[in-house]
Every structure is written in C-alpha cells, then in structure tokens.
Amino acid sequence: CLALAFIFNSFSLYCFRDFLSAFSTAAQQRSTGDDCGPEDPNDEPRHLLNENSLEHRAIKLEEQVRVLTERYQRALTDSENVRRRTQKFVEDAKIFGIQSFCRDLVEVADILEKTTECFECEHNDPTLTLKKIYEGLSLIESKLQSIFAKHGLQKMNPIGGKYDPYDHEIVCHIPAEKMQPGTVALVTLDGYKLHGRTIRHAHVGVAVEAHE
C-alpha cells in the first residue's frame, strides 16, 4: 500500500507540473502577441463602423461627382449658347450695320427721282426745266454731304495745305506762282475720311518751283 501511494503521488506531482508549464507558456504567448487564435469578438463592431464610414464617404464622393458633372454640362451648354448668340450678333452687325446710312440715302433717291421727272414734264420754257434740274442736283449734293457728316464721312479740302502722302495722291505738278512749293494747288478727285481714317485718297496737283 505504501508503494502504491508513493507512485500515485509522484504521478500527480508530474501532471501538476505539466499543467503549470502549459499555463505559463500560454500566458507568455498572449502577453507577447503570439497568440494565433481567433480575433477578439469585441473588435468586430469596430470593423463594421469603419466599413460603414468608408461606404458613407464613397456615396458622398459619388454625389459630389454627379453634381460637378451636371454643372460642367450646364456650363458647356451655356457657353455654346453664348457663342451662337455672339456669332449671330456679329453676322447681323455685318448685314445691318449700314441700316441707318441706307435709310438716309433713300431720301437722296427720292430727290433724284423727282429731279429726273423734270425731263418727262412738258414745259414750254426749257430754261425752267434746266432750273429745276439744277435745283434738284444742288439739293442732292447738299443732302449727301449732310448724310456723310452725320455718319462720320467727311470730304477733304486739301487746297492750300501741305502735301500728305497718307491723304493725297499726286497726279500732276503745277508751277508754283502764288503758292508755296509742296502745297496742294489742284484737286481732280475728292478724298474722304471716315471717322478720321482715310478711305479714299484725294487726287491732287502739287505746286513745284517753276524753272525758267
């Protein structure tokens, strides 16, 4: 009986030692993070929160992209509409830019028509007919100059002035008698300026020193 009791006690002590050794190893692994067992169940709600946050941010970004895309498309549409309106405005300006000028010229056409009617009228006195024609032509010239001035078109009056190659074109030279050499002594074709810019050069004769 004593021998059996000794064997039983020895076996119990050996098992207890193995148990302590195993417990100590498990505790050490947990403290050093080497435990390869399943994750802590308490971490699962944290992962769910992170996934929900990422999903919410993705939805928000998609909404921002959609809004910006719509704004970009509207901006393109508005830009195209502005371009078309501007192009139409420029085309209309080219076509109807002289509308006011043409409306004023119609009055000249009316005067000219009435003047030409004098040729068709049967007058016993030809002098009266010529007088009416002269009055009509004088009125046309006066009306034209008035219309030209209204729209910024002015006829040059270079006689007596210094020759300017930007405004005048020399067609002949005239011996200087009572005029200084280099001045305009004759105009064979009137020149015109539109708002100060020369649109037709005046054809002039320039005075030069007479050679004996």
Tab-separated table of C-alpha atoms in Angstrom:
chain	number	residue	atom	x	y	z
A	1	CYS	CA	0.000	0.000	0.000
A	2	LEU	CA	2.804	2.420	0.756
A	3	ALA	CA	4.354	1.693	-2.637
A	4	LEU	CA	1.073	2.407	-4.448
A	5	ALA	CA	0.580	5.664	-2.525
A	6	PHE	CA	4.096	6.787	-3.449
A	7	ILE	CA	3.542	6.045	-7.145
A	8	PHE	CA	0.186	7.888	-7.155
A	9	ASN	CA	1.677	10.953	-5.507
A	10	SER	CA	4.588	11.031	-7.942
A	11	PHE	CA	2.234	10.828	-10.947
A	12	SER	CA	0.006	13.604	-9.559
A	13	LEU	CA	3.022	15.860	-8.995
A	14	TYR	CA	4.239	15.223	-12.565
A	15	CYS	CA	0.822	16.113	-14.068
A	16	PHE	CA	0.560	19.240	-11.953
A	17	ARG	CA	3.978	20.373	-13.171
A	18	ASP	CA	2.989	19.856	-16.820
A	19	PHE	CA	-0.172	21.833	-16.236
A	20	LEU	CA	1.747	24.752	-14.746
A	21	SER	CA	4.229	24.667	-17.592
A	22	ALA	CA	1.473	24.705	-20.226
A	23	PHE	CA	-0.368	27.522	-18.448
A	24	SER	CA	2.806	29.566	-18.184
A	25	THR	CA	3.548	29.139	-21.935
A	26	ALA	CA	0.015	30.184	-22.941
A	27	ALA	CA	0.190	33.257	-20.736
A	28	GLN	CA	3.520	34.242	-22.230
A	29	GLN	CA	2.238	33.878	-25.797
A	30	ARG	CA	-0.803	36.055	-25.045
A	31	SER	CA	1.356	38.740	-23.424
A	32	THR	CA	3.771	38.883	-26.412
A	33	GLY	CA	1.002	38.884	-29.064
A	34	ASP	CA	1.975	35.480	-30.464
A	35	ASP	CA	-1.424	34.016	-29.884
A	36	CYS	CA	-2.685	32.738	-33.226
A	37	GLY	CA	-6.147	32.015	-32.015
A	38	PRO	CA	-9.352	33.720	-33.317
A	39	GLU	CA	-9.730	37.538	-33.129
A	40	ASP	CA	-11.290	39.209	-30.197
A	41	PRO	CA	-15.063	39.359	-30.704
A	42	ASN	CA	-15.010	42.894	-29.308
A	43	ASP	CA	-13.129	44.074	-32.450
A	44	GLU	CA	-15.985	43.149	-34.814
A	45	PRO	CA	-18.185	46.268	-34.139
A	46	ARG	CA	-15.126	48.468	-34.782
A	47	HIS	CA	-14.620	46.882	-38.229
A	48	LEU	CA	-18.292	47.350	-39.022
A	49	LEU	CA	-18.062	51.047	-38.115
A	50	ASN	CA	-15.044	51.501	-40.377
A	51	GLU	CA	-16.785	49.778	-43.283
A	52	ASN	CA	-19.908	51.904	-42.797
A	53	SER	CA	-17.789	55.080	-42.676
A	54	LEU	CA	-15.979	54.170	-45.916
A	55	GLU	CA	-19.249	53.331	-47.623
A	56	HIS	CA	-20.737	56.647	-46.496
A	57	ARG	CA	-17.711	58.549	-47.830
A	58	ALA	CA	-17.917	56.696	-51.141
A	59	ILE	CA	-21.587	57.605	-51.533
A	60	LYS	CA	-20.807	61.242	-50.681
A	61	LEU	CA	-17.999	61.373	-53.238
A	62	GLU	CA	-20.233	59.850	-55.916
A	63	GLU	CA	-22.837	62.525	-55.213
A	64	GLN	CA	-20.221	65.265	-55.495
A	65	VAL	CA	-19.011	63.835	-58.814
A	66	ARG	CA	-22.588	63.748	-60.111
A	67	VAL	CA	-23.222	67.372	-59.095
A	68	LEU	CA	-19.964	68.591	-60.616
A	69	THR	CA	-20.675	66.680	-63.832
A	70	GLU	CA	-24.094	68.298	-64.134
A	71	ARG	CA	-22.599	71.750	-63.517
A	72	TYR	CA	-19.927	71.117	-66.141
A	73	GLN	CA	-22.514	70.028	-68.700
A	74	ARG	CA	-24.662	73.100	-67.965
A	75	ALA	CA	-21.601	75.333	-68.312
A	76	LEU	CA	-20.797	73.768	-71.694
A	77	THR	CA	-24.376	74.297	-72.840
A	78	ASP	CA	-24.395	77.930	-71.682
A	79	SER	CA	-21.037	78.558	-73.357
A	80	GLU	CA	-22.298	77.128	-76.645
A	81	ASN	CA	-25.449	79.256	-76.454
A	82	VAL	CA	-23.386	82.387	-75.811
A	83	ARG	CA	-21.108	81.532	-78.743
A	84	ARG	CA	-24.082	81.083	-81.068
A	85	ARG	CA	-25.718	84.332	-79.936
A	86	THR	CA	-22.440	86.210	-80.350
A	87	GLN	CA	-21.939	84.774	-83.821
A	88	LYS	CA	-25.498	85.724	-84.785
A	89	PHE	CA	-24.950	89.238	-83.410
A	90	VAL	CA	-21.746	89.640	-85.448
A	91	GLU	CA	-23.453	88.395	-88.599
A	92	ASP	CA	-26.379	90.774	-88.081
A	93	ALA	CA	-23.966	93.636	-87.445
A	94	LYS	CA	-22.219	92.930	-90.749
A	95	ILE	CA	-25.512	92.831	-92.641
A	96	PHE	CA	-27.449	95.608	-90.914
A	97	GLY	CA	-24.563	97.783	-89.729
A	98	ILE	CA	-25.259	100.287	-92.542
A	99	GLN	CA	-29.019	100.247	-91.995
A	100	SER	CA	-29.120	103.847	-90.747
A	101	PHE	CA	-26.876	105.009	-93.594
A	102	CYS	CA	-29.064	103.285	-96.179
A	103	ARG	CA	-32.220	104.775	-94.645
A	104	ASP	CA	-30.747	108.256	-95.065
A	105	LEU	CA	-29.704	107.527	-98.653
A	106	VAL	CA	-33.302	106.683	-99.507
A	107	GLU	CA	-34.131	110.362	-99.096
A	108	VAL	CA	-31.475	111.193	-101.682
A	109	ALA	CA	-33.007	108.638	-104.025
A	110	ASP	CA	-36.375	110.368	-103.597
A	111	ILE	CA	-34.878	113.737	-104.537
A	112	LEU	CA	-33.097	112.234	-107.531
A	113	GLU	CA	-36.307	110.623	-108.730
A	114	LYS	CA	-38.175	113.908	-108.555
A	115	THR	CA	-35.348	115.634	-110.416
A	116	THR	CA	-35.410	113.145	-113.274
A	117	GLU	CA	-39.158	113.646	-113.593
A	118	CYS	CA	-38.410	117.153	-114.854
A	119	PHE	CA	-37.186	115.631	-118.120
A	120	GLU	CA	-40.531	113.955	-118.618
A	121	CYS	CA	-42.559	117.066	-117.922
A	122	GLU	CA	-43.568	119.069	-120.953
A	123	HIS	CA	-42.549	122.658	-120.344
A	124	ASN	CA	-42.711	125.305	-122.973
A	125	ASP	CA	-39.787	127.053	-121.347
A	126	PRO	CA	-36.610	124.881	-121.393
A	127	THR	CA	-34.934	127.360	-119.088
A	128	LEU	CA	-37.444	126.468	-116.368
A	129	THR	CA	-36.668	122.800	-116.831
A	130	LEU	CA	-32.935	123.363	-116.518
A	131	LYS	CA	-33.505	125.490	-113.454
A	132	LYS	CA	-35.490	122.722	-111.754
A	133	ILE	CA	-32.803	120.177	-112.614
A	134	TYR	CA	-30.083	122.418	-111.223
A	135	GLU	CA	-32.036	122.972	-108.017
A	136	GLY	CA	-32.627	119.230	-107.681
A	137	LEU	CA	-28.949	118.372	-108.179
A	138	SER	CA	-27.864	121.054	-105.716
A	139	LEU	CA	-30.306	119.676	-103.171
A	140	ILE	CA	-28.957	116.153	-103.721
A	141	GLU	CA	-25.381	117.271	-103.179
A	142	SER	CA	-26.288	119.187	-100.038
A	143	LYS	CA	-28.292	116.254	-98.690
A	144	LEU	CA	-25.481	113.795	-99.413
A	145	GLN	CA	-22.898	115.912	-97.618
A	146	SER	CA	-25.251	116.220	-94.658
A	147	ILE	CA	-25.698	112.422	-94.539
A	148	PHE	CA	-21.964	111.878	-94.874
A	149	ALA	CA	-21.227	114.218	-91.973
A	150	LYS	CA	-23.896	112.526	-89.852
A	151	HIS	CA	-22.180	109.162	-90.275
A	152	GLY	CA	-18.625	110.441	-89.826
A	153	LEU	CA	-17.731	110.649	-93.502
A	154	GLN	CA	-16.033	113.929	-94.390
A	155	LYS	CA	-14.721	115.262	-97.669
A	156	MET	CA	-11.163	116.555	-97.641
A	157	ASN	CA	-10.390	120.138	-98.556
A	158	PRO	CA	-6.642	119.991	-99.192
A	159	ILE	CA	-6.164	123.027	-101.461
A	160	GLY	CA	-3.552	125.322	-99.953
A	161	GLY	CA	-2.443	122.674	-97.491
A	162	LYS	CA	0.814	120.752	-97.399
A	163	TYR	CA	1.008	117.569	-99.419
A	164	ASP	CA	0.498	114.477	-97.269
A	165	PRO	CA	1.198	111.064	-98.839
A	166	TYR	CA	-1.186	109.423	-96.366
A	167	ASP	CA	-4.099	111.545	-97.619
A	168	HIS	CA	-3.155	112.603	-101.136
A	169	GLU	CA	-2.109	111.012	-104.393
A	170	ILE	CA	-0.154	113.178	-106.807
A	171	VAL	CA	-1.500	113.117	-110.360
A	172	CYS	CA	0.337	116.186	-111.685
A	173	HIS	CA	2.678	119.028	-110.814
A	174	ILE	CA	1.779	122.668	-111.207
A	175	PRO	CA	4.283	125.536	-111.421
A	176	ALA	CA	4.128	127.500	-108.199
A	177	GLU	CA	3.200	131.131	-108.760
A	178	LYS	CA	1.252	132.340	-105.783
A	179	MET	CA	1.614	129.131	-103.707
A	180	GLN	CA	4.454	127.610	-101.764
A	181	PRO	CA	6.158	124.608	-103.395
A	182	GLY	CA	4.948	121.337	-101.907
A	183	THR	CA	1.406	122.564	-101.287
A	184	VAL	CA	-1.742	121.265	-102.959
A	185	ALA	CA	-2.772	123.545	-105.810
A	186	LEU	CA	-5.399	121.415	-107.559
A	187	VAL	CA	-7.875	118.639	-106.728
A	188	THR	CA	-9.028	116.358	-109.521
A	189	LEU	CA	-10.807	113.809	-107.302
A	190	ASP	CA	-12.130	114.469	-103.815
A	191	GLY	CA	-10.779	112.379	-100.969
A	192	TYR	CA	-12.826	111.188	-97.985
A	193	LYS	CA	-12.164	110.244	-94.372
A	194	LEU	CA	-14.366	108.049	-92.219
A	195	HIS	CA	-14.066	108.991	-88.528
A	196	GLY	CA	-10.604	110.384	-89.240
A	197	ARG	CA	-9.366	107.419	-91.276
A	198	THR	CA	-8.654	107.972	-94.952
A	199	ILE	CA	-10.832	105.690	-97.069
A	200	ARG	CA	-10.093	107.370	-100.390
A	201	HIS	CA	-7.053	109.447	-101.262
A	202	ALA	CA	-7.564	112.813	-102.892
A	203	HIS	CA	-6.042	113.108	-106.345
A	204	VAL	CA	-4.142	116.347	-106.304
A	205	GLY	CA	-1.766	118.536	-108.217
A	206	VAL	CA	1.194	119.754	-106.178
A	207	ALA	CA	2.879	123.088	-106.676
A	208	VAL	CA	6.538	122.974	-107.658
A	209	GLU	CA	9.129	125.649	-108.348
A	210	ALA	CA	8.947	126.994	-111.876
A	211	HIS	CA	12.079	126.569	-113.987
A	212	GLU	CA	12.981	129.451	-116.278
